[in-house]
């Protein structure tokens, strides 16, 4: 049951620094505790509240997620100290499955939380996650270590080993953003890079700090690809940015095959599609489990539409929306003229075609700004 309903059980509050999120969390904690007081006085079952505050500005700023869970578990043990059933269960846990350490292990904490979170309704208030960049440091480091190890095994870094200190530095540059780490791995996996260039990239990771820095480097690499592959990547960006509806792989496959002014034949379709999409775009575009093609993140679309990208990477820029609209309109019109059957009887067979509907609607909605 919880697996199906947990998204509805979480409230996330996001705002820029200084908007009072920490103050709000304190008020919420107080309200939750005060609302439970009358129930306790009546001897009724009351909800429990536990909280944790991440704060990277103080000397304890290096705390990890596991330490937050330790703190929450400690509060819950204290809150349930007078409940015989809960304490008995914890005693059995210590006797049977405990690690025996003075400080509870991660497995011990996990077991404690599973027991106590079932004892009564519980509110967990966690503040400062957005300010705390190292909360998933170990997860990102592990992801990078595994992928870099595989790449080293395949000789992609030559005979030179990657220093462990370099791995820590690269993980820090991720600033807690898993997407950054994922894109970096995809970039390093590119066949366009030499082993020396991969080592140089890791050694100068500070130049790629932030998603924009990594986007810039990936577009520079795509620029070095041969003309046709570079053109396909740019075309995919255009279709995704201006399409009225989410594009399925079948729709995009046909859209990329259109040559304005002539009928579309099977020989014009890209091979190994849609599996080739991540390779063509260096993972800037992905395909979800339903076959919908989309940018890896909304920030990429904003980056491609920026004036700065128009200066640095004009071949991939989406800054001039008139040009993008014209590109789509020409292909939509060509498809309508050359690929949709003339007779109404034949056209009826196509009425429910998502491809035709998408392309025609795109044509009708495309207009200069």
PDB file of N, CA and C in Angstrom, residues 59 95 98 101 107 295 303 305 354 358:
ATOM      1  N   UNK A  59      30.443  23.844  11.242  1.00  0.00           N
ATOM      2  CA  UNK A  59      31.571  22.925  11.238  1.00  0.00           C
ATOM      3  C   UNK A  59      31.140  21.466  11.153  1.00  0.00           C
ATOM      4  N   UNK A  95      19.284  -8.290  20.637  1.00  0.00           N
ATOM      5  CA  UNK A  95      19.723  -9.647  20.976  1.00  0.00           C
ATOM      6  C   UNK A  95      19.950 -10.509  19.740  1.00  0.00           C
ATOM      7  N   UNK A  98      21.465  -7.381  16.040  1.00  0.00           N
ATOM      8  CA  UNK A  98      22.303  -6.186  16.190  1.00  0.00           C
ATOM      9  C   UNK A  98      23.741  -6.465  15.771  1.00  0.00           C
ATOM     10  N   UNK A 101      27.918  -3.191  17.810  1.00  0.00           N
ATOM     11  CA  UNK A 101      28.787  -2.019  17.919  1.00  0.00           C
ATOM     12  C   UNK A 101      28.185  -1.011  18.901  1.00  0.00           C
ATOM     13  N   UNK A 107      22.590  -0.722   9.020  1.00  0.00           N
ATOM     14  CA  UNK A 107      21.565  -1.772   9.027  1.00  0.00           C
ATOM     15  C   UNK A 107      20.737  -1.721  10.311  1.00  0.00           C
ATOM     16  N   UNK A 295      14.336  15.987 -23.732  1.00  0.00           N
ATOM     17  CA  UNK A 295      15.626  16.490 -23.267  1.00  0.00           C
ATOM     18  C   UNK A 295      15.970  15.841 -21.925  1.00  0.00           C
ATOM     19  N   UNK A 303      19.216  26.326 -21.995  1.00  0.00           N
ATOM     20  CA  UNK A 303      20.591  26.630 -22.414  1.00  0.00           C
ATOM     21  C   UNK A 303      20.677  26.782 -23.933  1.00  0.00           C
ATOM     22  N   UNK A 305      18.355  27.689 -25.895  1.00  0.00           N
ATOM     23  CA  UNK A 305      17.593  28.863 -26.322  1.00  0.00           C
ATOM     24  C   UNK A 305      18.234  30.175 -25.897  1.00  0.00           C
ATOM     25  N   UNK A 354      -1.280   9.254 -35.211  1.00  0.00           N
ATOM     26  CA  UNK A 354      -0.720  10.275 -34.316  1.00  0.00           C
ATOM     27  C   UNK A 354       0.325  11.110 -35.047  1.00  0.00           C
ATOM     28  N   UNK A 358       0.006  15.088 -35.377  1.00  0.00           N
ATOM     29  CA  UNK A 358       1.063  15.900 -34.763  1.00  0.00           C
ATOM     30  C   UNK A 358       1.681  16.852 -35.773  1.00  0.00           C
TER      31      UNK A 358
END
